[in-house]
Amino acid sequence: MSDSSTAAIQISHVSKSFGQGQALVEALKDVSLEAFLGEMFFLVGPSGCGKTTLLSILCSTLKPTSGNVKVFGTDLTASSNRHLTRFRREHVGFVFQQFNLISTLTITENVSVPLLLAGAGTGKANRLAKEALDRVGLGDKIALRPGKLSGGQQQRVAIARALVHSPDLIVCDEPTSALDSETGHQIMEILDEVARDAKRCVIVVTHDPRILGFADRLAEMEDGRILNITTGTAHAAGLGK
Amino acid sequence: MITLALRMLFNDRAKYLMLVSGVAFASLLMIQQSGVFCGLMSWTYSSLRNLRAPIWVMGPKVEQVNDPKPLRDTDVFRVRSIDGVAWAAPLYTGNVQGRLPNGNFKLVQLVGLDNNTFTGAPGPEKFLAGSLDALRLPNTVIIDDFAVQRLSDGLTHPDGTPRKIGIGDVFDINDHEARVVGIIKAYRSFTGGPYVFTTYDRALQYAPPTRRMLSFVLAAPAEGMDPAIVAGRITRESGLRAQTEAEFRNETLFWFVKNTGIPVSFGTTVLLGLIVGLVISGQTYYTFILENARSIAAFKAMGASMSLLVRMLITQSVVAGLIGFGIGVGLSAGFGFLTAPKGQPPFYLLPEILFGVGGFILLITISAALLGIIKVARMDPDTVFRG
């Protein structure tokens, strides 16, 4: 479960609005939460409730309109764009809904991207990328391009890419929505292992009820607000699991 | 990351080939047309390349070498008398009709060299057959290699098969016999007539008579003297106009640039090449960026700095541009090699053309990359989370 001694993520009274005047949309309204290392934290809710906006803010790809965001002690709201870019490079791993693998590169090259961005040499990056692919069970497919893999295999490549540079925070945007139930389960097991064994903070945005049992804690969102935060087991029990 | 950027481009075969083809086609168009333009322009001063003299003396109203205003024969002596002139010799140049054995007429560029010294004549290295000294024999001419093609109509072997004109063959110029005693390699004349060299006096017999027949006086400065200074002195003291070979060549060249539509015509094609290259490569590269927008946004999300992305985009574009440029240069050179034996169309590939077109290609590729860079700069990293 969570390492409750230090909060990896502290979000206090965060609001985010887009547009202005008549077109003003308040995507987040006074949101506060904490997440911890070793914890698998889920953001759930209907489409348009603000969960992806919150995910973007806590991984620093988006700045809040107001409020404070601290991730691993770094105040993201007070940081320059340059600093935020470096922060993401060093501390965040991404798993996207559509995988976002580059179709013209091999999966090894795809996985090596975060290491190359961090300044690693090609040789070292390729070696570590192969190790990461091995860890997600794709060690025999290192020379293939993403187009030759199934959806589940592509998502495993994306997880390998998210892990390869050993980030403290892994953000997953709908990681199972494009996958069948069994593959989605396998993907979540890998992420679960990442969160628990490596003491990382894994934030998952989802509206896939099949995977909610993997959550340590779960924030239910609606209309830009967090309605409540429950433990994953309690939520699963509520769903009849 | 730069290597990965290149692999992204190379592995997207369709876009890569389209991009390289666009640049290659633009390069080919610009280099080939510029080369033909320079070749054509070099024909305008062929007489200055075939007849070498440090100083050319001409009538005061002469604007270019192909349009002499005849001088008096005594002007040669006036030039010789000027201090600093080592020697001066008469030269006749003009277009006359040559009559071939089959009765056909062909325009030739007649050149009359000084009877005794043959001043200005092409050097022995230019001779493909015969010799200059043979011009001392009566009714003799030396023709160029182009004349071999142009003046061979109607010549046959005893068995009736066609043959080329050669040493000993005879044709008429203005009803006077012209016996070929030499064949030289010469630069093609702008008017398209082959060069026929003979002595000055014989040229006057061949050419239709006018009151004045002397076209130019070829001169040289005394040893150690600057040709430009001596040319200036000739101009001041004789009332004629004297120019160094280089000055006269440039003046001839710029006369054609100013007074003919040739530069505009070729310039338009070169401009079209530039625009076509810009449009094809710009559009293709922009499509490439659009299709990779989510990947690039993912790079941004994962912590790629804007400067790294700019370097990646410029490298992709410039490398594709350089490969296309290389192919374009190769194709242009191939065109040059194919046309060189016939000499038509003229193709003169100056290093300046390559540098100039290379600069244009760099401009095209950087402009194409700039379109992508603007797109990427406006891309928020959180785009990657949105559908």
XYZ file of C-alpha atoms in Angstrom:
628
model
C 0.000 0.000 0.000
C 0.986 3.638 0.237
C 4.067 4.999 1.865
C 2.246 7.579 3.913
C 5.311 9.208 5.439
C 5.840 11.625 2.527
C 3.307 12.753 -0.028
C 4.748 12.397 -3.525
C 2.067 14.680 -4.914
C 0.341 17.496 -3.060
C -2.357 19.395 -4.883
C -4.037 22.221 -2.992
C -7.068 24.199 -4.131
C -6.239 23.849 -7.812
C -8.557 25.388 -10.372
C -8.175 25.436 -14.115
C -10.258 27.308 -16.613
C -10.030 27.573 -20.390
C -11.214 30.444 -22.583
C -12.768 33.635 -21.310
C -16.012 35.565 -21.140
C -18.972 33.621 -22.491
C -16.662 30.821 -23.626
C -15.095 30.316 -20.191
C -14.962 26.665 -19.173
C -13.987 25.734 -15.624
C -12.375 22.329 -16.009
C -11.200 22.051 -12.387
C -12.736 23.715 -9.350
C -10.787 23.888 -6.093
C -9.298 20.411 -6.278
C -7.033 19.108 -3.507
C -5.455 15.680 -3.095
C -2.323 13.844 -2.056
C -0.720 10.736 -3.525
C 2.177 8.690 -2.178
C 5.133 6.672 -3.391
C 4.249 3.027 -3.834
C 0.640 3.940 -4.384
C -1.610 3.258 -7.338
C -3.977 6.229 -7.431
C -6.944 6.290 -9.774
C -8.844 9.300 -11.115
C -12.263 8.199 -12.279
C -15.383 9.874 -13.513
C -17.442 10.543 -16.603
C -16.029 12.165 -19.743
C -15.406 15.886 -19.288
C -15.235 15.697 -15.494
C -11.696 17.104 -15.467
C -9.644 13.989 -14.734
C -7.363 14.354 -17.776
C -6.886 18.056 -16.997
C -5.874 17.130 -13.448
C -3.486 14.488 -14.802
C -1.941 17.078 -17.148
C -1.469 19.490 -14.261
C 0.164 17.005 -11.923
C 2.605 15.861 -14.573
C 3.314 19.520 -15.464
C 2.204 19.513 -19.092
C -0.431 22.073 -18.080
C -0.323 24.897 -15.536
C -3.256 25.514 -13.211
C -5.100 28.834 -13.211
C -4.825 28.950 -9.428
C -3.743 26.754 -6.529
C -0.536 24.914 -5.721
C 0.952 21.733 -7.121
C 3.947 20.122 -5.441
C 5.419 16.958 -6.871
C 8.380 15.415 -5.039
C 8.852 18.718 -3.249
C 9.008 20.780 -6.453
C 6.474 23.578 -6.688
C 5.301 23.150 -10.282
C 3.194 26.306 -10.229
C 6.236 28.460 -9.554
C 8.554 26.766 -12.053
C 9.572 28.042 -15.463
C 8.632 26.093 -18.600
C 12.269 25.135 -19.020
C 12.356 23.726 -15.495
C 9.086 21.887 -16.039
C 10.442 20.310 -19.222
C 13.467 19.052 -17.277
C 11.192 17.904 -14.457
C 9.114 15.762 -16.812
C 12.236 14.387 -18.460
C 13.696 13.256 -15.129
C 10.715 12.362 -12.960
C 7.725 11.381 -15.113
C 6.927 8.345 -17.197
C 3.933 8.443 -19.545
C 1.496 5.775 -20.668
C -0.927 7.171 -23.199
C -4.353 5.973 -24.242
C -3.320 5.672 -27.900
C 0.174 4.436 -26.957
C 1.811 7.204 -29.053
C 4.528 4.943 -30.318
C 6.353 6.118 -33.404
C 5.385 3.731 -36.167
C 8.571 4.266 -38.177
C 10.882 3.266 -35.323
C 11.489 -0.164 -33.808
C 10.060 -0.779 -30.346
C 13.594 -0.655 -28.911
C 14.087 2.775 -30.425
C 10.692 3.862 -29.111
C 11.549 2.731 -25.599
C 14.963 4.401 -25.737
C 13.444 7.867 -26.318
C 13.255 8.972 -22.630
C 16.881 7.910 -22.104
C 18.045 9.750 -25.209
C 16.111 12.822 -24.083
C 17.968 12.581 -20.776
C 21.270 12.615 -22.650
C 22.193 8.910 -22.590
C 24.306 7.542 -25.434
C 22.652 5.377 -28.076
C 24.424 2.199 -26.923
C 23.400 2.573 -23.297
C 19.876 3.643 -24.268
C 19.404 0.601 -26.491
C 20.734 -1.764 -23.809
C 18.405 -0.378 -21.135
C 15.503 -0.300 -23.600
C 16.009 -3.996 -24.324
C 16.083 -4.740 -20.581
C 12.824 -2.801 -20.118
C 11.201 -4.681 -22.987
C 12.372 -7.931 -21.455
C 10.718 -6.903 -18.183
C 7.347 -6.474 -19.916
C 7.725 -9.761 -21.771
C 8.691 -8.439 -25.191
C 12.364 -9.368 -25.166
C 11.906 -11.470 -28.290
C 10.363 -8.666 -30.321
C 12.932 -5.906 -29.908
C 13.520 -5.362 -33.628
C 9.868 -5.124 -34.587
C 7.984 -1.961 -35.313
C 4.817 -1.134 -33.344
C 2.592 -1.914 -36.316
C 3.600 -5.574 -36.086
C 2.352 -5.876 -32.484
C -1.096 -6.316 -30.969
C -2.734 -3.518 -28.964
C -1.773 -5.148 -25.670
C 1.819 -5.596 -26.797
C 1.947 -1.964 -27.904
C 0.710 -0.844 -24.511
C 3.396 -2.991 -22.880
C 5.955 -1.212 -25.078
C 4.506 2.085 -23.839
C 4.894 0.880 -20.242
C 8.499 -0.147 -20.945
C 9.049 3.344 -22.330
C 7.493 4.867 -19.221
C 9.739 2.809 -16.933
C 13.017 2.767 -18.777
C 14.459 5.890 -17.160
C 13.247 4.894 -13.666
C 10.903 7.838 -13.047
C 9.282 8.400 -9.636
C 5.901 9.249 -11.118
C 4.081 7.327 -13.822
C 0.966 8.847 -15.328
C -1.372 6.614 -17.284
C -4.160 8.022 -19.394
C -6.842 5.394 -20.014
C -4.200 2.637 -20.294
C -6.724 -0.141 -20.915
C -9.491 1.526 -22.871
C -8.171 0.258 -26.213
C -7.592 -3.269 -24.925
C -9.708 -6.332 -24.304
C -10.450 -7.406 -20.742
C -7.711 -9.996 -20.395
C -5.003 -7.836 -21.936
C -6.136 -4.881 -19.835
C -5.788 -7.035 -16.741
C -2.243 -8.059 -17.737
C -1.291 -4.425 -18.313
C -2.646 -3.432 -14.901
C -0.695 -6.222 -13.242
C 2.487 -4.853 -14.718
C 1.639 -1.343 -13.493
C 0.670 -2.715 -10.095
C 4.051 -4.395 -9.815
C 5.754 -1.158 -10.858
C 3.942 0.792 -8.140
C 4.503 -1.685 -5.323
C 7.927 -3.188 -5.990
C 9.664 -0.087 -7.206
C 7.940 2.312 -4.800
C 6.706 4.581 -7.507
C 3.629 6.723 -7.565
C 1.330 5.586 -10.377
C -1.592 7.825 -11.323
C -4.182 6.240 -13.570
C -6.982 8.098 -15.309
C -9.702 5.711 -16.354
C -13.370 5.117 -16.766
C -12.836 1.396 -17.269
C -14.683 -0.325 -14.373
C -12.852 -3.603 -15.063
C -9.607 -2.319 -13.554
C -10.809 -0.356 -10.540
C -9.820 -3.224 -8.229
C -6.173 -2.383 -8.870
C -6.486 1.035 -7.207
C -5.012 1.634 -3.771
C -7.059 4.796 -3.605
C -9.478 6.285 -6.011
C -10.741 9.832 -6.523
C -14.184 10.122 -8.066
C -14.596 13.302 -10.069
C -17.548 15.146 -11.491
C -17.896 18.624 -12.993
C -14.323 19.540 -12.184
C -14.540 18.565 -8.505
C -13.419 15.588 -6.491
C -16.561 14.092 -4.986
C -14.771 11.679 -2.679
C -11.599 9.704 -2.281
C -12.001 6.059 -1.292
C -9.732 3.054 -1.022
C -9.690 0.753 -3.978
C -10.927 -2.212 -1.981
C -13.855 -0.238 -0.626
C -14.753 0.869 -4.131
C -14.428 -2.645 -5.507
C -16.673 -3.868 -2.702
C -19.161 -1.189 -3.677
C -19.078 -2.523 -7.232
C -19.731 -5.978 -5.930
C -16.195 -7.256 -6.499
C 17.636 11.913 -30.766
C 18.947 13.439 -33.991
C 19.655 9.929 -35.302
C 16.151 8.844 -34.296
C 14.733 11.910 -36.058
C 16.502 10.856 -39.242
C 15.309 7.264 -38.872
C 11.757 8.569 -38.432
C 12.120 10.367 -41.751
C 13.956 7.644 -43.693
C 11.539 4.944 -42.557
C 8.538 6.955 -43.726
C 9.393 5.923 -47.282
C 6.582 7.693 -49.112
C 7.171 11.085 -47.488
C 10.915 10.735 -47.668
C 10.885 9.893 -51.368
C 8.418 12.695 -52.081
C 10.543 15.192 -50.159
C 13.798 14.093 -51.799
C 12.176 13.965 -55.245
C 10.782 17.469 -54.827
C 14.171 18.880 -53.909
C 15.948 16.802 -56.572
C 13.551 18.031 -59.245
C 13.923 21.638 -58.098
C 17.726 21.281 -58.051
C 17.752 19.684 -61.492
C 15.565 22.426 -62.909
C 17.636 25.223 -61.406
C 21.065 23.728 -62.157
C 20.225 22.504 -65.660
C 18.576 25.757 -66.702
C 21.345 27.876 -65.163
C 23.935 25.669 -66.864
C 22.236 26.011 -70.249
C 21.913 29.765 -69.673
C 25.634 30.076 -68.885
C 26.430 27.853 -71.858
C 24.338 30.003 -74.136
C 25.873 33.164 -72.716
C 29.367 31.736 -73.234
C 28.512 31.380 -76.935
C 27.999 35.141 -77.116
C 31.709 35.773 -76.657
C 33.008 32.700 -78.512
C 35.067 34.896 -80.845
C 36.922 36.184 -77.810
C 37.591 32.629 -76.669
C 38.658 31.385 -80.101
C 40.800 34.412 -80.981
C 43.145 35.330 -78.197
C 44.625 38.805 -77.927
C 45.285 40.925 -74.817
C 43.741 44.062 -76.339
C 40.882 44.472 -78.793
C 40.632 47.770 -80.660
C 37.312 48.634 -82.300
C 35.118 51.411 -83.599
C 33.908 53.835 -80.924
C 30.302 52.642 -81.257
C 30.954 48.922 -80.942
C 28.922 47.350 -78.123
C 29.782 43.675 -78.422
C 32.090 41.361 -80.306
C 29.481 39.977 -82.695
C 28.626 43.392 -84.119
C 31.818 45.147 -85.267
C 31.685 48.615 -86.872
C 34.251 48.481 -89.665
C 37.445 50.500 -89.361
C 39.855 51.851 -91.957
C 42.797 49.548 -92.819
C 45.145 52.351 -91.788
C 43.847 52.155 -88.214
C 46.171 49.183 -87.691
C 49.161 51.480 -88.266
C 47.727 54.120 -85.945
C 47.468 51.573 -83.158
C 50.984 50.278 -83.798
C 52.344 53.814 -83.499
C 51.014 54.277 -79.969
C 53.586 54.114 -77.214
C 53.348 50.903 -75.186
C 51.893 48.777 -77.991
C 54.094 45.750 -78.716
C 52.218 44.679 -81.826
C 48.919 45.226 -83.598
C 47.298 43.096 -86.308
C 44.152 43.352 -88.418
C 41.197 41.028 -87.951
C 38.156 40.483 -90.102
C 35.048 38.816 -88.684
C 31.732 38.509 -90.425
C 28.946 36.165 -91.445
C 29.037 34.975 -95.041
C 27.298 32.237 -97.010
C 29.235 29.107 -97.870
C 28.018 27.032 -100.801
C 28.286 23.291 -100.361
C 28.979 20.698 -103.082
C 25.265 19.830 -103.210
C 24.403 23.465 -103.929
C 23.047 24.165 -100.467
C 24.096 27.391 -98.689
C 25.166 27.568 -95.073
C 26.025 30.593 -92.972
C 29.623 30.605 -91.738
C 31.498 32.838 -89.325
C 34.430 34.005 -91.429
C 37.608 35.083 -89.632
C 40.468 36.788 -91.471
C 43.769 36.623 -89.606
C 46.839 38.781 -90.239
C 48.420 37.500 -93.484
C 51.904 37.116 -92.066
C 51.610 36.454 -88.371
C 48.165 34.810 -88.094
C 47.809 36.813 -84.885
C 44.966 35.591 -82.683
C 44.830 32.162 -84.344
C 43.944 29.170 -82.163
C 47.015 27.410 -80.763
C 48.361 24.108 -82.081
C 46.647 22.249 -79.217
C 43.312 23.104 -80.819
C 44.130 21.415 -84.120
C 42.343 18.157 -84.827
C 43.865 17.903 -88.326
C 46.147 19.944 -90.592
C 48.210 22.951 -89.539
C 48.076 26.721 -89.357
C 50.969 27.168 -91.766
C 48.953 25.542 -94.541
C 46.917 28.781 -94.634
C 49.816 30.269 -96.615
C 48.734 28.149 -99.596
C 46.277 29.765 -102.033
C 42.510 29.584 -101.405
C 42.868 27.761 -98.138
C 40.771 27.812 -94.979
C 40.745 26.147 -91.600
C 37.354 25.045 -90.335
C 36.124 24.117 -86.866
C 34.674 20.806 -85.742
C 31.145 22.205 -85.963
C 31.759 22.955 -89.648
C 32.496 19.271 -90.134
C 28.865 18.643 -89.150
C 27.385 21.629 -90.956
C 29.319 21.656 -94.222
C 29.267 17.951 -95.055
C 25.930 17.923 -96.862
C 26.210 16.172 -100.222
C 29.716 14.791 -99.668
C 29.957 11.113 -100.483
C 32.526 8.340 -100.742
C 33.088 6.820 -104.209
C 30.606 4.111 -103.261
C 27.941 6.752 -102.630
C 27.859 6.591 -98.825
C 27.843 9.949 -97.024
C 31.066 11.234 -95.533
C 32.254 14.214 -93.521
C 34.187 17.162 -94.920
C 37.947 16.827 -94.351
C 41.373 18.013 -95.361
C 41.548 18.684 -99.090
C 37.808 19.160 -99.556
C 36.594 22.277 -101.278
C 33.542 24.457 -100.901
C 32.711 27.935 -102.137
C 32.439 31.165 -100.226
C 30.915 33.928 -102.281
C 31.961 32.109 -105.466
C 35.556 31.796 -104.321
C 37.172 28.458 -103.730
C 37.859 27.537 -100.104
C 40.052 24.461 -99.650
C 40.138 22.931 -96.208
C 43.690 22.587 -94.834
C 42.951 22.297 -91.139
C 40.275 21.391 -88.645
C 40.305 22.828 -85.169
C 38.258 22.477 -82.031
C 36.555 25.823 -81.437
C 33.884 27.271 -79.189
C 30.530 27.444 -80.946
C 29.437 30.872 -82.240
C 26.224 32.465 -80.955
C 24.865 32.888 -84.484
C 25.144 29.156 -85.137
C 27.535 29.468 -88.072
C 30.712 27.380 -87.935
C 34.039 29.214 -87.775
C 36.084 29.399 -90.992
C 39.568 30.837 -90.533
C 41.643 32.246 -93.360
C 44.078 35.088 -93.995
C 42.945 38.688 -93.772
C 43.401 39.415 -97.486
C 41.593 36.242 -98.499
C 38.758 37.031 -96.094
C 38.302 40.354 -97.878
C 37.962 38.462 -101.159
C 35.423 36.053 -99.645
C 33.338 38.741 -97.932
C 31.026 41.069 -99.842
C 32.978 44.302 -100.350
C 32.140 47.395 -98.313
C 33.949 50.735 -98.029
C 35.618 49.677 -94.796
C 36.404 46.036 -94.055
C 38.611 45.940 -90.962
C 36.563 44.605 -88.044
C 39.033 44.810 -85.170
C 42.655 45.466 -84.463
C 44.193 42.922 -82.153
C 47.007 44.341 -80.046
C 49.315 43.527 -77.178
C 51.056 45.733 -74.634
C 54.816 46.021 -74.522
C 56.472 43.657 -72.117
C 55.764 44.535 -68.487
C 52.946 46.941 -69.299
C 49.391 46.565 -68.016
C 46.989 45.803 -70.895
C 44.317 48.022 -69.291
C 46.682 51.020 -69.207
C 47.761 50.479 -72.816
C 44.104 50.029 -73.877
C 43.276 53.337 -72.186
C 46.135 55.000 -73.994
C 44.997 53.611 -77.367
C 41.474 54.899 -76.730
C 42.726 58.392 -75.812
C 45.281 58.769 -78.588
C 43.558 57.053 -81.539
C 39.950 58.050 -81.078
C 39.140 54.363 -81.416
C 37.969 52.230 -78.551
C 40.294 49.693 -76.976
C 39.455 47.159 -74.325
C 41.239 44.328 -72.661
C 40.020 40.858 -73.555
C 38.279 40.476 -70.165
C 36.590 43.893 -70.398
C 35.316 43.195 -73.889
C 34.070 39.733 -72.860
C 32.119 41.179 -69.931
C 30.748 43.992 -72.064
C 29.562 41.488 -74.683
C 27.998 39.283 -72.031
C 26.133 42.126 -70.361
C 24.971 43.467 -73.719
C 23.141 40.182 -74.282
C 21.846 40.164 -70.726
C 20.498 43.699 -71.156
C 19.254 43.546 -74.719
C 17.764 40.074 -75.114
C 15.011 38.165 -73.315
C 17.354 35.262 -72.593
C 17.998 36.007 -68.891
C 14.284 36.630 -68.228
C 13.334 33.399 -69.982
C 15.846 31.268 -68.107
C 15.375 33.240 -64.897
C 11.654 32.445 -65.010
C 12.372 28.723 -65.251
C 14.869 28.905 -62.396
C 12.295 30.791 -60.339
C 9.716 28.128 -61.191
C 12.167 25.490 -59.998
C 12.561 27.378 -56.753
C 8.803 27.717 -56.264
C 8.074 24.108 -57.227
C 10.786 22.924 -54.833
C 9.480 25.151 -52.079
C 5.878 24.062 -52.553
C 6.531 20.327 -52.930
C 9.062 20.007 -50.130
C 7.277 22.507 -47.883
C 3.934 20.792 -48.269
C 5.350 17.278 -47.949
C 7.360 18.129 -44.886
C 4.441 19.948 -43.297
C 2.267 16.856 -43.893
C 5.011 14.745 -42.334
C 4.954 17.006 -39.261
C 1.140 16.900 -39.096
C 1.116 13.117 -39.302
C 3.712 12.935 -36.550
C 2.062 15.651 -34.460
C 1.024 13.270 -31.675
C 4.510 11.746 -31.533
C 6.060 15.195 -31.365
C 3.586 16.231 -28.671
C 4.552 13.022 -26.837
C 8.206 14.028 -27.136
C 7.317 17.408 -25.655
C 5.373 15.770 -22.857
C 8.276 13.428 -22.150
C 10.596 16.386 -21.735
C 12.029 17.187 -25.145
C 13.115 20.825 -25.150
C 12.010 23.100 -27.965
C 15.643 23.591 -29.018
C 16.066 19.827 -29.389
C 12.884 19.575 -31.443
C 14.041 22.472 -33.640
C 17.364 20.714 -34.212
C 15.561 17.472 -35.029
C 13.229 19.154 -37.522
C 15.981 21.169 -39.196
C 18.210 18.086 -39.436
C 15.411 16.049 -41.017
C 14.630 18.751 -43.530
C 18.207 19.742 -44.364
C 19.402 16.128 -44.717
C 16.507 15.328 -47.057
C 17.313 18.572 -48.890
C 21.001 17.733 -49.248
C 20.229 14.233 -50.525
C 17.767 15.710 -53.024
C 20.312 18.343 -53.999
C 22.963 15.659 -54.529
C 20.606 13.716 -56.787
C 19.745 16.936 -58.642
C 23.448 17.710 -59.165
C 24.032 14.154 -60.371
C 21.161 14.329 -62.847
C 22.323 17.729 -64.084
C 25.868 16.455 -64.519
C 24.432 13.459 -66.400
C 22.592 15.873 -68.667
C 25.868 17.730 -69.191
C 27.744 14.547 -70.080
C 25.022 13.484 -72.489
C 24.961 16.810 -74.306
C 28.707 17.519 -74.184
C 29.665 15.506 -77.298
C 27.150 17.399 -79.467
C 27.652 20.669 -77.636
C 23.958 21.311 -77.894
C 22.183 22.575 -75.901
C 25.184 24.370 -74.474
C 25.840 23.439 -70.859
C 28.363 25.298 -68.774
C 28.234 24.262 -65.132
C 30.033 26.888 -63.081
C 30.874 26.258 -59.409
C 28.923 29.439 -58.672
C 25.757 27.736 -59.991
C 26.215 24.832 -57.604
C 26.845 27.146 -54.659
C 23.905 29.353 -55.631
C 21.443 26.487 -56.108
C 22.800 24.842 -52.948
C 21.984 28.079 -51.125
C 18.464 28.101 -52.582
C 17.945 24.475 -51.558
C 19.104 25.299 -48.045
C 16.597 28.150 -48.063
C 13.836 25.807 -49.277
C 14.585 23.142 -46.674
C 14.910 25.580 -43.798
C 11.654 27.247 -44.869
C 9.981 23.813 -44.940
C 11.411 23.036 -41.496
C 10.242 26.441 -40.278
C 6.641 25.557 -41.139
C 7.021 22.460 -38.995
C 8.774 24.356 -36.222
C 5.941 26.913 -36.035
C 3.439 24.060 -35.814
C 5.461 22.304 -33.106
C 6.029 25.512 -31.134
C 2.265 26.052 -30.990
C 1.676 22.468 -29.877
C 0.921 22.062 -26.168
C 2.485 18.982 -24.608
C -0.879 18.093 -23.060
C -2.290 17.708 -26.600
C -1.090 14.166 -26.205
C -3.770 13.507 -23.585
C -6.569 14.847 -25.743
C -8.358 12.974 -28.486
